[in-house]
XYZ file of N, CA and C in Angstrom:
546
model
N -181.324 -73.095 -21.145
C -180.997 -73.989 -22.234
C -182.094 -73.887 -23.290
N -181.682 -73.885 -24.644
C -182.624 -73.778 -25.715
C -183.605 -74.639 -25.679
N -184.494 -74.792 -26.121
C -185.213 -76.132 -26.698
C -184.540 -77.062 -28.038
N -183.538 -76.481 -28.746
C -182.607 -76.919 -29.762
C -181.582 -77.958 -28.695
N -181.086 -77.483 -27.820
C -180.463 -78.533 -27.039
C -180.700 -79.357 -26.125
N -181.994 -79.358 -25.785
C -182.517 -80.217 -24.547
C -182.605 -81.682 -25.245
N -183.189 -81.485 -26.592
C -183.399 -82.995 -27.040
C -182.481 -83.553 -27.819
N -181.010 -83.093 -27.718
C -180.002 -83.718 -28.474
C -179.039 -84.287 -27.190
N -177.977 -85.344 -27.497
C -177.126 -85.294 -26.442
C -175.959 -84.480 -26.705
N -175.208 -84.504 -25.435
C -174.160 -83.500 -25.197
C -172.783 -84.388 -25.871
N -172.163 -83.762 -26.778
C -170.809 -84.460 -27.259
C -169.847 -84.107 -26.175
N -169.644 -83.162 -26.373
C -168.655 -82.477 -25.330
C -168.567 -80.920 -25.021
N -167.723 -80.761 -24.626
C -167.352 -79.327 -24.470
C -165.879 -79.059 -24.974
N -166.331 -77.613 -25.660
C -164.996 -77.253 -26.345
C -163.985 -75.955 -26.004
N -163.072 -75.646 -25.802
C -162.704 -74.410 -25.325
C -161.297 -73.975 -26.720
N -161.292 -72.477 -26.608
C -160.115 -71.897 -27.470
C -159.332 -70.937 -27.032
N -158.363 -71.654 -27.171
C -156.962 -71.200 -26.594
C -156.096 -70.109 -27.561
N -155.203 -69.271 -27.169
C -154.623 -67.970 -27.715
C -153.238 -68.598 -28.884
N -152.729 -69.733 -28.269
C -151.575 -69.610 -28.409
C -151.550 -71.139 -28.417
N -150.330 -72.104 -28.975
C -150.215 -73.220 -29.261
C -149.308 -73.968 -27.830
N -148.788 -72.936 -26.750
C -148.033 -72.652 -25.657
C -149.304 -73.360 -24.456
N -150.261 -72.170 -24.625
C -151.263 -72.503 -24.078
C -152.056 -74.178 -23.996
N -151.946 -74.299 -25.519
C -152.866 -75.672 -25.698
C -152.321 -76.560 -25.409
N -151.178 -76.578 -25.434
C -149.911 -77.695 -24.626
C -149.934 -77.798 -23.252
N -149.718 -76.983 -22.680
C -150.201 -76.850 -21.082
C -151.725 -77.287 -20.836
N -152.739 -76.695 -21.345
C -154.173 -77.489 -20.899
C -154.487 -79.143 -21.316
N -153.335 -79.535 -22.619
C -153.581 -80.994 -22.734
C -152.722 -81.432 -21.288
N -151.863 -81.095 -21.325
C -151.242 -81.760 -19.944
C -151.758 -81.447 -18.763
N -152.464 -80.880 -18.607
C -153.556 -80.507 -17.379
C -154.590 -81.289 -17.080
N -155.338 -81.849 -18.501
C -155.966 -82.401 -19.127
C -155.692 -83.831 -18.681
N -154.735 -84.297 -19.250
C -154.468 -85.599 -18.979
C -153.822 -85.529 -17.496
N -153.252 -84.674 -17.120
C -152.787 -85.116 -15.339
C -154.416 -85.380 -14.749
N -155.502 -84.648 -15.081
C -156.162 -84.783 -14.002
C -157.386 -85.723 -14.347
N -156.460 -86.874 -15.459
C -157.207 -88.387 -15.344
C -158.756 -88.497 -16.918
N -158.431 -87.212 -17.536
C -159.264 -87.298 -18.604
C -158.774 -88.180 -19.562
N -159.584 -89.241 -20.824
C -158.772 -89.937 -21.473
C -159.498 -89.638 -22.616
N -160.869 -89.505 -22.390
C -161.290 -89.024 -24.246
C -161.205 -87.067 -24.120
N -160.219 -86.899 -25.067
C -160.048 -85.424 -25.033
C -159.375 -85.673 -26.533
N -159.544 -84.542 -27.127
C -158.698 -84.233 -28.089
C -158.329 -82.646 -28.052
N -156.855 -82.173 -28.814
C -156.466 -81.040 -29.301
C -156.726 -80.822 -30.821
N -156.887 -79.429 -31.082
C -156.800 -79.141 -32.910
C -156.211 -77.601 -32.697
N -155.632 -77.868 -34.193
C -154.629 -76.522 -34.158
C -154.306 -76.550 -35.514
N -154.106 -75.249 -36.144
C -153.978 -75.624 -37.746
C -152.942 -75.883 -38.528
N -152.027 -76.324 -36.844
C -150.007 -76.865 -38.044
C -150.201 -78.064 -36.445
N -148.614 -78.885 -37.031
C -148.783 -79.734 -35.612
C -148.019 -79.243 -35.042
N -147.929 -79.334 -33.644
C -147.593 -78.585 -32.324
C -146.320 -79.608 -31.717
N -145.610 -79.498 -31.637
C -144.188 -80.443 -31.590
C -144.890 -80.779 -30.097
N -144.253 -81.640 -29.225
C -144.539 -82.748 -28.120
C -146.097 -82.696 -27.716
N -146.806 -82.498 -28.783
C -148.611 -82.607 -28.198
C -148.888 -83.684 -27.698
N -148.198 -85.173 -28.515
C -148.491 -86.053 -28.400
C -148.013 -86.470 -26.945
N -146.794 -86.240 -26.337
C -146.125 -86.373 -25.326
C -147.191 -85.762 -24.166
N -147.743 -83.994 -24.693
C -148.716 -83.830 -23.578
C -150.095 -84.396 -23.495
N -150.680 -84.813 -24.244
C -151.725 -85.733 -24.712
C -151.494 -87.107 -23.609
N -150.268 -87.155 -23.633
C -150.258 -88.870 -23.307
C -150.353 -89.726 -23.959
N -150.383 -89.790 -24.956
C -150.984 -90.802 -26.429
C -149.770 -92.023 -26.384
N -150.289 -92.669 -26.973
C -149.217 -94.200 -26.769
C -148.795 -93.993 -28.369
N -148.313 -95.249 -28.517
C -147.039 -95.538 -29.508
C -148.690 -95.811 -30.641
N -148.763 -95.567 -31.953
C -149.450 -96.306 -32.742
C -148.925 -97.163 -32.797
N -150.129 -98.273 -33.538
C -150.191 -99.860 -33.617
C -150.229 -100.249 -35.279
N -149.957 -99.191 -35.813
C -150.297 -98.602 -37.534
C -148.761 -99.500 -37.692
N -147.622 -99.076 -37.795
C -146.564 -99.874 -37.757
C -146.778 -101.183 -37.881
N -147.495 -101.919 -36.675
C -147.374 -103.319 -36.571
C -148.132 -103.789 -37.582
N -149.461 -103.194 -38.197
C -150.056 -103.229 -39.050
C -149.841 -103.448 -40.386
N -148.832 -102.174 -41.206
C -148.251 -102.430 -42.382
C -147.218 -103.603 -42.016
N -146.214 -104.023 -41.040
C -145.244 -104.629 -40.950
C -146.281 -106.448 -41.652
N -147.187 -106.748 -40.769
C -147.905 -107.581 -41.011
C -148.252 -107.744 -42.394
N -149.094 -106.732 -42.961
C -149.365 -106.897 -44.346
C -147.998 -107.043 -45.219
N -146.621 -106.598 -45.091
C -145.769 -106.707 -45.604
C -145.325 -107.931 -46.023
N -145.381 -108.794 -44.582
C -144.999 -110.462 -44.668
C -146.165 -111.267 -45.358
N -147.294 -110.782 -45.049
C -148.062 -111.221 -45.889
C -147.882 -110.992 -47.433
N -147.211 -109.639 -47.733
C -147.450 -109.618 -49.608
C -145.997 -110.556 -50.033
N -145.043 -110.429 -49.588
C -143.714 -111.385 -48.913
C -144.017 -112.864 -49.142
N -144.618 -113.260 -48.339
C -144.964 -114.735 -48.578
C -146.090 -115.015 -49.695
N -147.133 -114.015 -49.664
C -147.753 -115.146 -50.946
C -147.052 -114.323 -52.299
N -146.277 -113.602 -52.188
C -145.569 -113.251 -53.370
C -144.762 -114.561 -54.093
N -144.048 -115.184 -52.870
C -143.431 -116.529 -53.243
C -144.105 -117.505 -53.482
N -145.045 -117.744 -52.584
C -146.579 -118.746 -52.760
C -146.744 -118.901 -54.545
N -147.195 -117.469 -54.548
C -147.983 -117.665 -56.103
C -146.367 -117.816 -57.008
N -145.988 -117.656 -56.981
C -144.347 -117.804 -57.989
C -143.952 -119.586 -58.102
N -143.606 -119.740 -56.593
C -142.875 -121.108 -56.790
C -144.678 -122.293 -56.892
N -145.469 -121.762 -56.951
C -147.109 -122.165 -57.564
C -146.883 -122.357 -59.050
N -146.979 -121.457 -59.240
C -146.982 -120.693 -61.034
C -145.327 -122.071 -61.455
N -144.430 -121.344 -61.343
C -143.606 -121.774 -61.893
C -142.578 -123.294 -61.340
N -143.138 -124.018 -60.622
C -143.076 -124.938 -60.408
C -143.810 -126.306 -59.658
N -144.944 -125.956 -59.498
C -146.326 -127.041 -59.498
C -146.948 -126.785 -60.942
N -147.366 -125.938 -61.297
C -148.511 -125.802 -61.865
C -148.214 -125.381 -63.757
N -147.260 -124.967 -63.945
C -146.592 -124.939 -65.042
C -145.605 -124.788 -65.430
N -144.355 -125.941 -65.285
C -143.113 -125.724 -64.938
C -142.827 -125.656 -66.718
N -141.742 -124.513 -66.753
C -141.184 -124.721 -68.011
C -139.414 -124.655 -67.853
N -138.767 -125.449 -68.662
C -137.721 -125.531 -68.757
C -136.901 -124.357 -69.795
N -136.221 -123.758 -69.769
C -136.116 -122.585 -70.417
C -134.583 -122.440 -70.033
N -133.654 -123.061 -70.898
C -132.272 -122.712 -70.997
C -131.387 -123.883 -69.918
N -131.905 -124.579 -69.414
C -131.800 -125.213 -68.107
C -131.964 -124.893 -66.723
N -132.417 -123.816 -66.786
C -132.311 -123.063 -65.534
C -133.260 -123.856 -64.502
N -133.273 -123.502 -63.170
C -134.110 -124.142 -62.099
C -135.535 -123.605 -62.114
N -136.310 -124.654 -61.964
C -137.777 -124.130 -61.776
C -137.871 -123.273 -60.614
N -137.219 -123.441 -59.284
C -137.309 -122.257 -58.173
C -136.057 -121.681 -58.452
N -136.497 -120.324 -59.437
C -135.696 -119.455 -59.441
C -135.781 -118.232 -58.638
N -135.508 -117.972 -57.881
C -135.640 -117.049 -56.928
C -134.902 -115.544 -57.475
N -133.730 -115.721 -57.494
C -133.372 -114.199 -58.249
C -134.320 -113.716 -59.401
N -134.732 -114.538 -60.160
C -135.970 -113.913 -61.080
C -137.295 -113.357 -60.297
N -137.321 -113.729 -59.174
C -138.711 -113.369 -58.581
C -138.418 -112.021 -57.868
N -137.480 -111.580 -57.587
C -137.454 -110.472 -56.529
C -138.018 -109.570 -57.261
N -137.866 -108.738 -58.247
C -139.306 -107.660 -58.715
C -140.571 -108.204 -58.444
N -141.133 -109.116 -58.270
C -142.480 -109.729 -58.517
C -142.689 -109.660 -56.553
N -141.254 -110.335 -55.964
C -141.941 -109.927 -54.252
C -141.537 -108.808 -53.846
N -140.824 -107.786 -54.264
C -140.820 -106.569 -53.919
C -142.070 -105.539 -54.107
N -142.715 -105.971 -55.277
C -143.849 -105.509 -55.795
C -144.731 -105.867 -54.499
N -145.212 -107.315 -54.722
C -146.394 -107.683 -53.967
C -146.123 -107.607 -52.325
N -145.164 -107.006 -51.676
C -144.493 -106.431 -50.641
C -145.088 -104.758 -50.133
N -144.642 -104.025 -50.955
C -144.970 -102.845 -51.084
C -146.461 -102.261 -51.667
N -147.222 -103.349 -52.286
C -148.603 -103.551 -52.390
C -149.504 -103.767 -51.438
N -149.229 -104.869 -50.489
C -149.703 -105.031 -49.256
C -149.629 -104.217 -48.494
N -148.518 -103.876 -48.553
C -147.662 -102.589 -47.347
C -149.089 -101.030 -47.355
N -148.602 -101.036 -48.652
C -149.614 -99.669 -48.413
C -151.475 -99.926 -48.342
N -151.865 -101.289 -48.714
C -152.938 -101.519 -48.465
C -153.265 -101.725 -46.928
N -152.116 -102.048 -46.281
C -152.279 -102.273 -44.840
C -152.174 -100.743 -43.996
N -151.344 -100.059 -44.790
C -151.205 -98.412 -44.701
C -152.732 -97.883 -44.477
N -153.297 -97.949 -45.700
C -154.882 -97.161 -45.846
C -155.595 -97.533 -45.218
N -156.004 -98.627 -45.072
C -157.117 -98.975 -44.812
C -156.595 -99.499 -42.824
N -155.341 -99.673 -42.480
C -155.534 -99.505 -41.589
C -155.443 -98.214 -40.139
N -155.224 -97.298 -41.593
C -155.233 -95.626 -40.495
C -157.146 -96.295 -41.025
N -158.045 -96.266 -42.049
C -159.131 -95.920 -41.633
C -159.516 -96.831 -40.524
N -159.112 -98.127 -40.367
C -160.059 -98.572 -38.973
C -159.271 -97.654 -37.854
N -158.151 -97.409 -37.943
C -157.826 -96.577 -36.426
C -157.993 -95.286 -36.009
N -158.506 -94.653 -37.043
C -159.188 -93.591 -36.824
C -160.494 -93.433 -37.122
N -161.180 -94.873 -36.934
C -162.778 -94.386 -37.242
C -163.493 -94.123 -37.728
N -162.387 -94.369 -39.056
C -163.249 -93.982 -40.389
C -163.975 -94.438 -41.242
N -164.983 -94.692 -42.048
C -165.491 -93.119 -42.207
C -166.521 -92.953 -41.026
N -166.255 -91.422 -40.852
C -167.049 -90.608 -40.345
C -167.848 -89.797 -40.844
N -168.835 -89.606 -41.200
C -169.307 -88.223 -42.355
C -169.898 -86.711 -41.716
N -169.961 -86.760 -39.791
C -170.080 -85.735 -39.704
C -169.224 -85.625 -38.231
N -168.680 -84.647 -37.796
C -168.751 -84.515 -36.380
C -169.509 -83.174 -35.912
N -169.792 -83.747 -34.547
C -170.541 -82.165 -34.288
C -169.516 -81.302 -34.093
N -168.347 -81.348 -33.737
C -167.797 -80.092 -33.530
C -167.773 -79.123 -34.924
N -168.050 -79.677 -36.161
C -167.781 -79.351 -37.058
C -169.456 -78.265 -37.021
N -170.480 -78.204 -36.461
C -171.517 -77.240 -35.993
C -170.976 -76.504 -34.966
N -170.344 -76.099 -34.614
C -169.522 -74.805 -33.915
C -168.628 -73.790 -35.158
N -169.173 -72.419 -34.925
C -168.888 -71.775 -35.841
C -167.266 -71.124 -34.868
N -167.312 -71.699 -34.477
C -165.946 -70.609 -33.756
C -164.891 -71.589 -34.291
N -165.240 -73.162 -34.511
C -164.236 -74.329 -34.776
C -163.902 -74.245 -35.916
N -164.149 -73.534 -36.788
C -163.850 -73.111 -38.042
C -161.982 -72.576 -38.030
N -161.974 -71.783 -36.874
C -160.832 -71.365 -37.187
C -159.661 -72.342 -36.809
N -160.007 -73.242 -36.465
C -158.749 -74.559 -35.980
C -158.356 -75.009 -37.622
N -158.776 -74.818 -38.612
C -157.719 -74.478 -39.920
C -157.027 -73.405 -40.282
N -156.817 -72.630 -39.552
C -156.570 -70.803 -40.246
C -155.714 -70.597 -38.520
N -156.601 -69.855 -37.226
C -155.609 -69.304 -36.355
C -155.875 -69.539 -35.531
N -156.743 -70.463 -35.432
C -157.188 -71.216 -33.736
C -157.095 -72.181 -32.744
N -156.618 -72.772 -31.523
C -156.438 -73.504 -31.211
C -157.482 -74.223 -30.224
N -157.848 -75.301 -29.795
C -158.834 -75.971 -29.365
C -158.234 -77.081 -28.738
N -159.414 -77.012 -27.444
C -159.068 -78.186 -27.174
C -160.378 -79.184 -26.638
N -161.064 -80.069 -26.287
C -162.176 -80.212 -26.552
C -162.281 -82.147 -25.487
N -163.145 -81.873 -24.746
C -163.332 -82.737 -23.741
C -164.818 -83.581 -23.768
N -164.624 -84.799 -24.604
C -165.725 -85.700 -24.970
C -167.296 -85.790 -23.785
N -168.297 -85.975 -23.371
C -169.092 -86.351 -22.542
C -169.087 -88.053 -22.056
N -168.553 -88.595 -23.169
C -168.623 -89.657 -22.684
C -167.180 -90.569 -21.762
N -165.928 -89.557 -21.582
C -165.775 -89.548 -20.676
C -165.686 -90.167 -19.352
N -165.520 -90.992 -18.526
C -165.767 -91.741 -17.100
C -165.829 -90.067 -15.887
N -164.496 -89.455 -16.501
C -164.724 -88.556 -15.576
C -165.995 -87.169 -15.937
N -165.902 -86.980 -16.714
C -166.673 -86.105 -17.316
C -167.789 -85.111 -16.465
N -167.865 -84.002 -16.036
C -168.880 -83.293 -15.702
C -168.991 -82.005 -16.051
N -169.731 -81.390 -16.513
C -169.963 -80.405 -17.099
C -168.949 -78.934 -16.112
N -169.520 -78.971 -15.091
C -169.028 -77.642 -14.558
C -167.704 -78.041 -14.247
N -167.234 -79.444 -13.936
C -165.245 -79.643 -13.533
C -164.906 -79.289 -14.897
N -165.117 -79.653 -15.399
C -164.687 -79.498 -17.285
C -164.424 -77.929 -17.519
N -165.820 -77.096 -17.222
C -165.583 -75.739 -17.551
C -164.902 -75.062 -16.443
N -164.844 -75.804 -14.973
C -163.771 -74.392 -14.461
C -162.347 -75.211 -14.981
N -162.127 -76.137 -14.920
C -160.428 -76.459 -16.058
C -160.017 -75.848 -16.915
N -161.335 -75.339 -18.140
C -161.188 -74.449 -18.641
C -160.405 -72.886 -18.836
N -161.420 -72.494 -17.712
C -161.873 -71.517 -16.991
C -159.582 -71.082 -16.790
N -159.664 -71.724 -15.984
C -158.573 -71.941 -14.980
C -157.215 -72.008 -15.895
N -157.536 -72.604 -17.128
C -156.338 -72.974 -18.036
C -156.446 -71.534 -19.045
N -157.004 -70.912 -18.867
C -157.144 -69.605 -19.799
C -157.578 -69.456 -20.745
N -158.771 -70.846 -20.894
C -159.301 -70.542 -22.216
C -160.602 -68.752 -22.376
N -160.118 -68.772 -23.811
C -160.880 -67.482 -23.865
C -162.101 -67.698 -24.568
N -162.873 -68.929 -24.715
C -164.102 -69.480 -25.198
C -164.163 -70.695 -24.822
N -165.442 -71.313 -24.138
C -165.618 -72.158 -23.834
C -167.318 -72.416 -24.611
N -167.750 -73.546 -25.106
C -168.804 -73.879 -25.217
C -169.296 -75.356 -25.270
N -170.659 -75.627 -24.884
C -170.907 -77.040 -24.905
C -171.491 -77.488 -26.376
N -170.839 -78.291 -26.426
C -171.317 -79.089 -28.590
C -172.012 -80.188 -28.253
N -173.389 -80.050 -28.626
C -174.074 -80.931 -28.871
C -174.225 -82.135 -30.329
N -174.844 -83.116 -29.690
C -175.148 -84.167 -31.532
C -175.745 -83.828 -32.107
C-alpha cells in the first residue's frame, strides 16, 4: 500500500463491467448477498436496474404532492385575504369570494410550489450539494459517461470487507477492480 493511501480512508471499492447485461446481474448479486450501500453507473439508463438494485419506490412524489396542497391552499388563503377581509371591493355586484376568478392565480401558485418542492426536494434526497466524490479520482471512472459500466461497493457498508467485496467481483466478471479512497 502507498503511503498516499494509508492516511486517507477507504470509500469503497469499484469494479468495471463489459456490458450493461453484466452490470445487471452483479447489482443483483449484489443485493442478494445483503449489500445495501452500493451503487451502479453506466452512461444511458439500463431498463430494470432499479428492480436489480432493489431500490424502493421514491418519496419525491409525496413531496411535490405536499407542496402542491400547500401552493393550493395558501393560493386561496391569500385571495379570499386580499379580496374579502382586507380589501373588499364591490365591482359590478359580483361576490367578494369569487372563486372562478381565482383559478389562474391557484393554478399558478399550485404549480409554483409543485416544482419548488420538485428541486429542492431531489436536492435533499440526493445529498445535495456535493462538490466532490472520490470516485470522481479514479481515472478509469471517467468512462461511465462515454462506454463504461461500474459498479461500486461503499466501505461503510455493515457488511463490507475488502477481500468478500473483491472475490464478488472477481466472480461476477468484473474486468477491473480497484479500491477508491477519500
Amino acid at each position: 500500500m502507498s503511503t498516499q493511501t494509508e492516511n486517507k480512508d477507504m470509500y469503497g471499492i469499484i469494479a468495471e463491467f463489459r456490458n450493461p447485461k453484466e452490470l445487471t446481474d452483479v447489482a443483483k448479486t449484489i443485493s442478494k448477498s445483503g449489500f445495501s450501500k452500493f451503487d451502479t453507473f453506466s452512461p444511458f439508463p439500463i431498463h430494470g436496474m432499479d428492480k436489480a438494485m432493489n431500490l424502493k419506490k421514491s418519496k419525491l412524489g409525496w413531496i411535490v404532492l405536499g407542496h402542491a396542497f400547500l401552493g393550493f391552499a395558501g393560493a386561496i388563503a391569500m385571495m379570499y385575504y386580499m379580496s374579502v377581509i382586507d380589501y373588499p371591493l364591490n365591482i359590478s355586484g359580483k361576490p367578494f369570494f369569487n372563486a372562478p376568478a381565482w383559478v389562474p392565480i391557484i393554478f399558478e401558485l399550485t404549480v409554483l410550489l409543485s416544482a419548488f418542492g420538485t428541486v429542492f426536494g431531489m436536492f435533499f434526497l440526493n445529498g445535495l450539494p456535493r462538490f466532490n466524490n472520490p470516485l470522481f479520482n479514479v481515472e478509469r471512472f471517467k468512462k461511465a459517461t462515454d462506454d463504461g459500466f461500474f459498479a461500486c461497493i461503499e466501505a461503510d457498508d455493515d457488511m463490507f470487507e475488502s477481500d468478500k467485496v473483491k472475490k464478488l467481483f472477481e466472480e461476477a466478471g468484473a474486468t477491473h477492480i480497484e479500491e477508491v479512497y477519500e
